[in-house]
PDB file of C-alpha atoms in Angstrom:
ATOM      1  CA  MET A   1      66.591 104.323 102.459  1.00 73.00           C
ATOM      2  CA  ASP A   2      66.811 106.868  99.657  1.00 92.00           C
ATOM      3  CA  ILE A   3      70.168 107.854  98.166  1.00 92.00           C
ATOM      4  CA  VAL A   4      70.337 111.284  99.880  1.00 93.00           C
ATOM      5  CA  ALA A   5      69.804 109.698 103.296  1.00 94.00           C
ATOM      6  CA  GLU A   6      72.380 107.041 102.479  1.00 95.00           C
ATOM      7  CA  ILE A   7      74.978 109.643 101.448  1.00 96.00           C
ATOM      8  CA  ARG A   8      74.239 111.707 104.553  1.00 96.00           C
ATOM      9  CA  TYR A   9      74.516 108.649 106.784  1.00 96.00           C
ATOM     10  CA  LYS A  10      77.894 107.717 105.285  1.00 97.00           C
ATOM     11  CA  ALA A  11      79.149 111.306 105.568  1.00 97.00           C
ATOM     12  CA  MET A  12      78.153 111.454 109.221  1.00 97.00           C
ATOM     13  CA  ASP A  13      79.858 108.102 109.756  1.00 97.00           C
ATOM     14  CA  PHE A  14      83.106 109.583 108.403  1.00 97.00           C
ATOM     15  CA  LEU A  15      82.701 112.703 110.549  1.00 97.00           C
ATOM     16  CA  ALA A  16      82.015 110.656 113.674  1.00 96.00           C
ATOM     17  CA  ARG A  17      85.424 109.016 113.346  1.00 96.00           C
ATOM     18  CA  ARG A  18      87.404 112.263 112.912  1.00 95.00           C
ATOM     19  CA  GLU A  19      87.124 115.770 111.495  1.00 96.00           C
ATOM     20  CA  HIS A  20      87.322 115.951 107.695  1.00 97.00           C
ATOM     21  CA  SER A  21      87.866 118.937 105.456  1.00 96.00           C
ATOM     22  CA  ARG A  22      85.109 119.652 102.984  1.00 96.00           C
ATOM     23  CA  LYS A  23      87.319 118.455 100.138  1.00 96.00           C
ATOM     24  CA  GLU A  24      88.280 115.209 101.919  1.00 96.00           C
ATOM     25  CA  LEU A  25      84.670 114.415 102.745  1.00 97.00           C
ATOM     26  CA  ARG A  26      83.544 114.994  99.157  1.00 97.00           C
ATOM     27  CA  GLU A  27      86.383 112.827  97.809  1.00 96.00           C
ATOM     28  CA  LYS A  28      85.562 109.957 100.163  1.00 97.00           C
ATOM     29  CA  LEU A  29      81.882 110.106  99.267  1.00 97.00           C
ATOM     30  CA  ARG A  30      82.647 110.274  95.535  1.00 96.00           C
ATOM     31  CA  LYS A  31      84.518 106.985  95.803  1.00 96.00           C
ATOM     32  CA  ARG A  32      81.265 105.358  96.929  1.00 95.00           C
ATOM     33  CA  TYR A  33      78.546 107.311  95.106  1.00 95.00           C
ATOM     34  CA  ASP A  34      78.305 108.572  91.532  1.00 93.00           C
ATOM     35  CA  ASP A  35      75.917 111.493  91.994  1.00 92.00           C
ATOM     36  CA  HIS A  36      78.303 114.407  92.593  1.00 93.00           C
ATOM     37  CA  ILE A  37      75.495 116.970  92.746  1.00 95.00           C
ATOM     38  CA  LEU A  38      73.766 115.143  95.602  1.00 95.00           C
ATOM     39  CA  ILE A  39      77.092 114.728  97.402  1.00 96.00           C
ATOM     40  CA  ASP A  40      77.735 118.477  97.194  1.00 96.00           C
ATOM     41  CA  GLU A  41      74.222 119.193  98.492  1.00 96.00           C
ATOM     42  CA  VAL A  42      74.672 116.819 101.435  1.00 96.00           C
ATOM     43  CA  VAL A  43      78.073 118.306 102.321  1.00 97.00           C
ATOM     44  CA  ASP A  44      76.618 121.837 102.059  1.00 96.00           C
ATOM     45  CA  THR A  45      73.807 120.837 104.432  1.00 97.00           C
ATOM     46  CA  LEU A  46      76.212 119.269 106.913  1.00 97.00           C
ATOM     47  CA  GLU A  47      78.291 122.443 106.867  1.00 96.00           C
ATOM     48  CA  LEU A  48      75.222 124.638 107.443  1.00 96.00           C
ATOM     49  CA  GLU A  49      74.191 122.417 110.355  1.00 96.00           C
ATOM     50  CA  GLY A  50      77.666 122.754 111.860  1.00 95.00           C
ATOM     51  CA  LEU A  51      78.433 119.052 111.534  1.00 96.00           C
ATOM     52  CA  GLN A  52      81.279 119.667 109.073  1.00 97.00           C
ATOM     53  CA  SER A  53      83.610 122.574 109.662  1.00 96.00           C
ATOM     54  CA  ASP A  54      86.893 123.395 107.970  1.00 96.00           C
ATOM     55  CA  LYS A  55      87.745 125.621 110.955  1.00 95.00           C
ATOM     56  CA  ARG A  56      87.406 122.697 113.379  1.00 95.00           C
ATOM     57  CA  TYR A  57      89.315 120.500 110.952  1.00 97.00           C
ATOM     58  CA  VAL A  58      92.198 122.995 110.821  1.00 96.00           C
ATOM     59  CA  GLU A  59      92.356 123.218 114.632  1.00 95.00           C
ATOM     60  CA  SER A  60      92.377 119.441 115.016  1.00 95.00           C
ATOM     61  CA  PHE A  61      94.909 118.922 112.227  1.00 96.00           C
ATOM     62  CA  LEU A  62      97.284 121.575 113.571  1.00 95.00           C
ATOM     63  CA  ARG A  63      97.185 120.212 117.126  1.00 93.00           C
ATOM     64  CA  GLN A  64      98.018 116.733 115.879  1.00 95.00           C
ATOM     65  CA  ARG A  65     100.792 117.721 113.469  1.00 95.00           C
ATOM     66  CA  VAL A  66     102.452 120.243 115.820  1.00 94.00           C
ATOM     67  CA  ALA A  67     102.544 117.537 118.500  1.00 93.00           C
ATOM     68  CA  ALA A  68     104.319 115.336 115.932  1.00 94.00           C
ATOM     69  CA  GLY A  69     106.986 118.030 115.448  1.00 93.00           C
ATOM     70  CA  TYR A  70     106.060 119.657 112.135  1.00 96.00           C
ATOM     71  CA  GLY A  71     106.715 123.315 111.309  1.00 95.00           C
ATOM     72  CA  PRO A  72     104.537 126.035 109.792  1.00 95.00           C
ATOM     73  CA  LEU A  73     105.677 125.649 106.174  1.00 96.00           C
ATOM     74  CA  ARG A  74     104.841 121.942 106.083  1.00 97.00           C
ATOM     75  CA  LEU A  75     101.542 122.497 107.893  1.00 97.00           C
ATOM     76  CA  ARG A  76     100.518 125.205 105.418  1.00 96.00           C
ATOM     77  CA  ALA A  77     101.341 122.959 102.437  1.00 97.00           C
ATOM     78  CA  GLU A  78      99.477 119.969 103.863  1.00 97.00           C
ATOM     79  CA  LEU A  79      96.377 122.037 104.609  1.00 97.00           C
ATOM     80  CA  ARG A  80      96.437 123.473 101.075  1.00 96.00           C
ATOM     81  CA  GLN A  81      96.480 119.928  99.712  1.00 96.00           C
ATOM     82  CA  ARG A  82      93.412 119.156 101.793  1.00 95.00           C
ATOM     83  CA  GLY A  83      91.462 121.994 100.220  1.00 95.00           C
ATOM     84  CA  ILE A  84      91.635 124.516 103.041  1.00 97.00           C
ATOM     85  CA  SER A  85      91.558 128.183 102.045  1.00 95.00           C
ATOM     86  CA  GLU A  86      94.565 130.424 102.668  1.00 96.00           C
ATOM     87  CA  ASN A  87      92.424 132.530 104.994  1.00 95.00           C
ATOM     88  CA  GLU A  88      91.511 129.505 107.180  1.00 95.00           C
ATOM     89  CA  ILE A  89      95.138 128.338 107.189  1.00 95.00           C
ATOM     90  CA  SER A  90      96.482 131.756 108.232  1.00 94.00           C
ATOM     91  CA  LEU A  91      93.823 132.072 110.910  1.00 93.00           C
ATOM     92  CA  GLY A  92      94.579 128.599 112.277  1.00 94.00           C
ATOM     93  CA  LEU A  93      98.332 129.187 112.349  1.00 93.00           C
ATOM     94  CA  SER A  94      97.929 132.589 113.994  1.00 91.00           C
ATOM     95  CA  GLU A  95      95.687 131.123 116.718  1.00 88.00           C
ATOM     96  CA  LEU A  96      98.271 128.453 117.353  1.00 80.00           C
ATOM     97  CA  SER A  97     100.494 129.744 120.119  1.00 70.00           C
ATOM     98  CA  GLY A  98     103.531 127.789 119.076  1.00 73.00           C
ATOM     99  CA  ASP A  99     107.152 128.681 119.568  1.00 88.00           C
ATOM    100  CA  TRP A 100     108.513 127.376 116.270  1.00 93.00           C
ATOM    101  CA  LEU A 101     112.131 127.567 117.434  1.00 94.00           C
ATOM    102  CA  ALA A 102     111.363 125.455 120.509  1.00 94.00           C
ATOM    103  CA  LEU A 103     109.402 122.985 118.391  1.00 94.00           C
ATOM    104  CA  ALA A 104     112.268 122.741 115.874  1.00 95.00           C
ATOM    105  CA  GLU A 105     114.708 122.187 118.736  1.00 95.00           C
ATOM    106  CA  THR A 106     112.554 119.390 120.146  1.00 94.00           C
ATOM    107  CA  ALA A 107     112.359 117.673 116.744  1.00 95.00           C
ATOM    108  CA  TRP A 108     116.110 118.130 116.262  1.00 95.00           C
ATOM    109  CA  GLN A 109     116.895 116.769 119.741  1.00 95.00           C
ATOM    110  CA  LYS A 110     114.716 113.741 119.154  1.00 94.00           C
ATOM    111  CA  LYS A 111     116.370 112.944 115.819  1.00 94.00           C
ATOM    112  CA  PHE A 112     119.999 113.988 116.364  1.00 94.00           C
ATOM    113  CA  GLY A 113     120.676 115.199 119.904  1.00 87.00           C
ATOM    114  CA  VAL A 114     124.197 116.382 119.188  1.00 88.00           C
ATOM    115  CA  ALA A 115     125.594 119.276 117.181  1.00 87.00           C
ATOM    116  CA  ALA A 116     126.986 118.536 113.735  1.00 87.00           C
ATOM    117  CA  VAL A 117     130.714 117.887 113.646  1.00 89.00           C
ATOM    118  CA  ASP A 118     131.190 118.559 109.920  1.00 91.00           C
ATOM    119  CA  ALA A 119     129.479 120.284 106.998  1.00 92.00           C
ATOM    120  CA  ARG A 120     127.953 117.044 105.709  1.00 95.00           C
ATOM    121  CA  GLU A 121     126.244 116.302 109.020  1.00 94.00           C
ATOM    122  CA  LYS A 122     125.072 119.922 109.338  1.00 94.00           C
ATOM    123  CA  ALA A 123     123.540 119.742 105.841  1.00 95.00           C
ATOM    124  CA  LYS A 124     121.756 116.523 106.841  1.00 96.00           C
ATOM    125  CA  GLN A 125     120.313 118.215 109.910  1.00 95.00           C
ATOM    126  CA  GLN A 126     119.260 121.249 107.864  1.00 96.00           C
ATOM    127  CA  ARG A 127     117.497 119.023 105.292  1.00 97.00           C
ATOM    128  CA  PHE A 128     115.673 117.198 108.063  1.00 97.00           C
ATOM    129  CA  LEU A 129     114.390 120.418 109.617  1.00 97.00           C
ATOM    130  CA  ALA A 130     113.447 121.864 106.215  1.00 97.00           C
ATOM    131  CA  TYR A 131     111.523 118.668 105.403  1.00 97.00           C
ATOM    132  CA  ARG A 132     109.701 119.046 108.698  1.00 97.00           C
ATOM    133  CA  GLY A 133     108.583 122.500 107.556  1.00 96.00           C
ATOM    134  CA  PHE A 134     110.708 124.946 109.482  1.00 96.00           C
ATOM    135  CA  SER A 135     111.864 128.192 107.894  1.00 95.00           C
ATOM    136  CA  ASN A 136     115.483 128.804 106.951  1.00 96.00           C
ATOM    137  CA  GLU A 137     115.687 131.502 109.636  1.00 95.00           C
ATOM    138  CA  THR A 138     114.544 129.082 112.326  1.00 95.00           C
ATOM    139  CA  ILE A 139     116.934 126.391 111.102  1.00 96.00           C
ATOM    140  CA  GLN A 140     119.905 128.785 111.014  1.00 95.00           C
ATOM    141  CA  GLU A 141     119.111 130.139 114.465  1.00 94.00           C
ATOM    142  CA  LEU A 142     118.847 126.636 115.914  1.00 93.00           C
ATOM    143  CA  LEU A 143     121.985 125.198 114.320  1.00 90.00           C
ATOM    144  CA  SER A 144     124.278 128.178 114.894  1.00 85.00           C
TER     145      SER A 144
END
């Protein structure tokens, strides 16, 4: 098997397990193969053939992370780290029909369940929700 076929085979193996962003796929392949030019060519080909898609990756990633109780700020940051363009991120978040307040309330209920009795506890709850990626407006609305 020639090196291009080997790289393609490995890339398709990764994609068969789960969706990968273009950046993630390139990074995984670069850990195994030294020829970065061939890796880029293979990834380009897979994208043209529709086997790798950042749009599909964003949809899959958002479904998974929203189900885990993460908010839009955290999701945006994580997608940026994975090499997704701002345009793809905005499109994915806009297509997501999520009620961020309801999602924040669910995460809050799961973690705390009761309203804060003092300022220290309220600050702890605010930090938790901010870490999860909810906006200050959402946090204030939920905790007031």
